[in-house]
Protein backbone atom coordinates (compact mmCIF):
# COMPACT_ATOMS: atom_id res chain seq x y z
CA MET A 1 8.36 -1.73 9.99
CA TYR A 2 9.20 1.03 7.52
CA PHE A 3 7.46 0.74 4.14
CA GLN A 4 9.63 2.56 1.59
CA ARG A 5 7.60 0.96 -1.16
CA LEU A 6 4.44 2.70 -0.04
CA LYS A 7 6.17 5.98 -0.59
CA ASP A 8 7.74 4.88 -3.85
CA LEU A 9 4.48 3.64 -5.31
CA ARG A 10 2.69 6.81 -4.25
CA GLU A 11 5.37 9.01 -5.76
CA ASP A 12 5.54 6.99 -8.94
CA MET A 13 1.85 7.94 -9.47
CA ASP A 14 2.57 11.60 -8.60
CA MET A 15 0.15 11.44 -5.69
CA THR A 16 0.25 13.12 -2.33
CA GLN A 17 -0.23 11.55 1.06
CA GLN A 18 -3.47 13.51 1.33
CA GLN A 19 -4.78 11.93 -1.86
CA ILE A 20 -3.98 8.38 -0.71
CA SER A 21 -5.40 9.05 2.74
CA GLU A 22 -8.66 10.16 1.13
CA LEU A 23 -8.69 6.92 -0.90
CA LEU A 24 -8.40 5.04 2.35
CA GLY A 25 -10.83 7.20 4.29
CA ILE A 26 -8.26 8.21 6.92
CA LYS A 27 -6.37 11.30 7.99
CA GLN A 28 -3.14 12.22 6.20
CA THR A 29 -1.20 12.01 9.45
CA VAL A 30 -2.25 8.37 9.87
CA TYR A 31 -1.17 7.52 6.39
CA SER A 32 2.16 9.32 7.01
CA ARG A 33 2.70 7.04 10.02
CA TYR A 34 2.20 3.99 7.74
CA GLU A 35 4.92 5.19 5.35
CA ARG A 36 7.28 5.94 8.19
CA GLY A 37 6.60 2.72 10.03
CA PHE A 38 5.30 4.42 13.17
CA GLN A 39 1.91 2.68 12.90
CA ASN A 40 0.93 -0.74 11.59
CA ILE A 41 -1.14 -0.70 8.41
CA PRO A 42 -4.43 -2.60 8.69
CA ILE A 43 -4.86 -5.50 6.29
CA GLU A 44 -7.83 -3.91 4.61
CA HIS A 45 -5.83 -0.82 3.82
CA LEU A 46 -2.91 -2.90 2.62
CA MET A 47 -5.16 -4.87 0.29
CA LYS A 48 -6.90 -1.70 -1.02
CA LEU A 49 -3.45 -0.11 -1.80
CA ALA A 50 -2.25 -3.27 -3.55
CA ASP A 51 -5.35 -3.25 -5.72
CA PHE A 52 -4.98 0.47 -6.38
CA TYR A 53 -1.32 0.21 -7.36
CA GLY A 54 -1.77 -3.00 -9.31
CA THR A 55 0.74 -4.96 -7.24
CA SER A 56 0.79 -7.62 -4.51
CA THR A 57 0.72 -7.10 -0.80
CA ASP A 58 4.00 -9.08 -0.67
CA TYR A 59 5.60 -6.43 -2.88
CA ILE A 60 4.48 -3.57 -0.66
CA LEU A 61 5.73 -5.48 2.41
CA GLY A 62 9.08 -6.10 0.80
CA ARG A 63 8.68 -9.88 0.67
CA THR A 64 9.25 -10.04 -3.09
CA LEU A 65 10.92 -7.97 -5.79
CA VAL A 66 8.25 -8.88 -8.28
CA LYS A 67 5.99 -5.87 -8.70
CA LYS A 68 3.45 -7.70 -10.91
CA PRO A 69 0.43 -8.96 -8.90
CA TYR A 70 -0.44 -12.58 -8.53
CA PRO A 71 -3.04 -14.05 -10.89
CA LYS A 72 -6.61 -13.65 -9.60
CA LYS A 73 -7.98 -16.67 -7.79
CA SER A 74 -10.79 -18.38 -9.65
CA ASN A 75 -14.00 -19.47 -7.89
CA LYS A 76 -13.31 -23.09 -8.78
CA TYR A 77 -11.87 -25.32 -6.07
């Protein structure tokens, strides 16, 4: 699966693949494979990127057009 939104979000913040890969603690080539869809992105990286960009994982995955993140879950059941 190709993640155009990963690239768009990164470029919107004027960041390089190298900078994002350092944030994730991986090599730039691995992050490049995420953007191009040649390698699946681990859930923990997806969640970290969603938090970093201030959006939802669904937005990054193309499941919604709403860029705004969901409200935070409270600790109350």
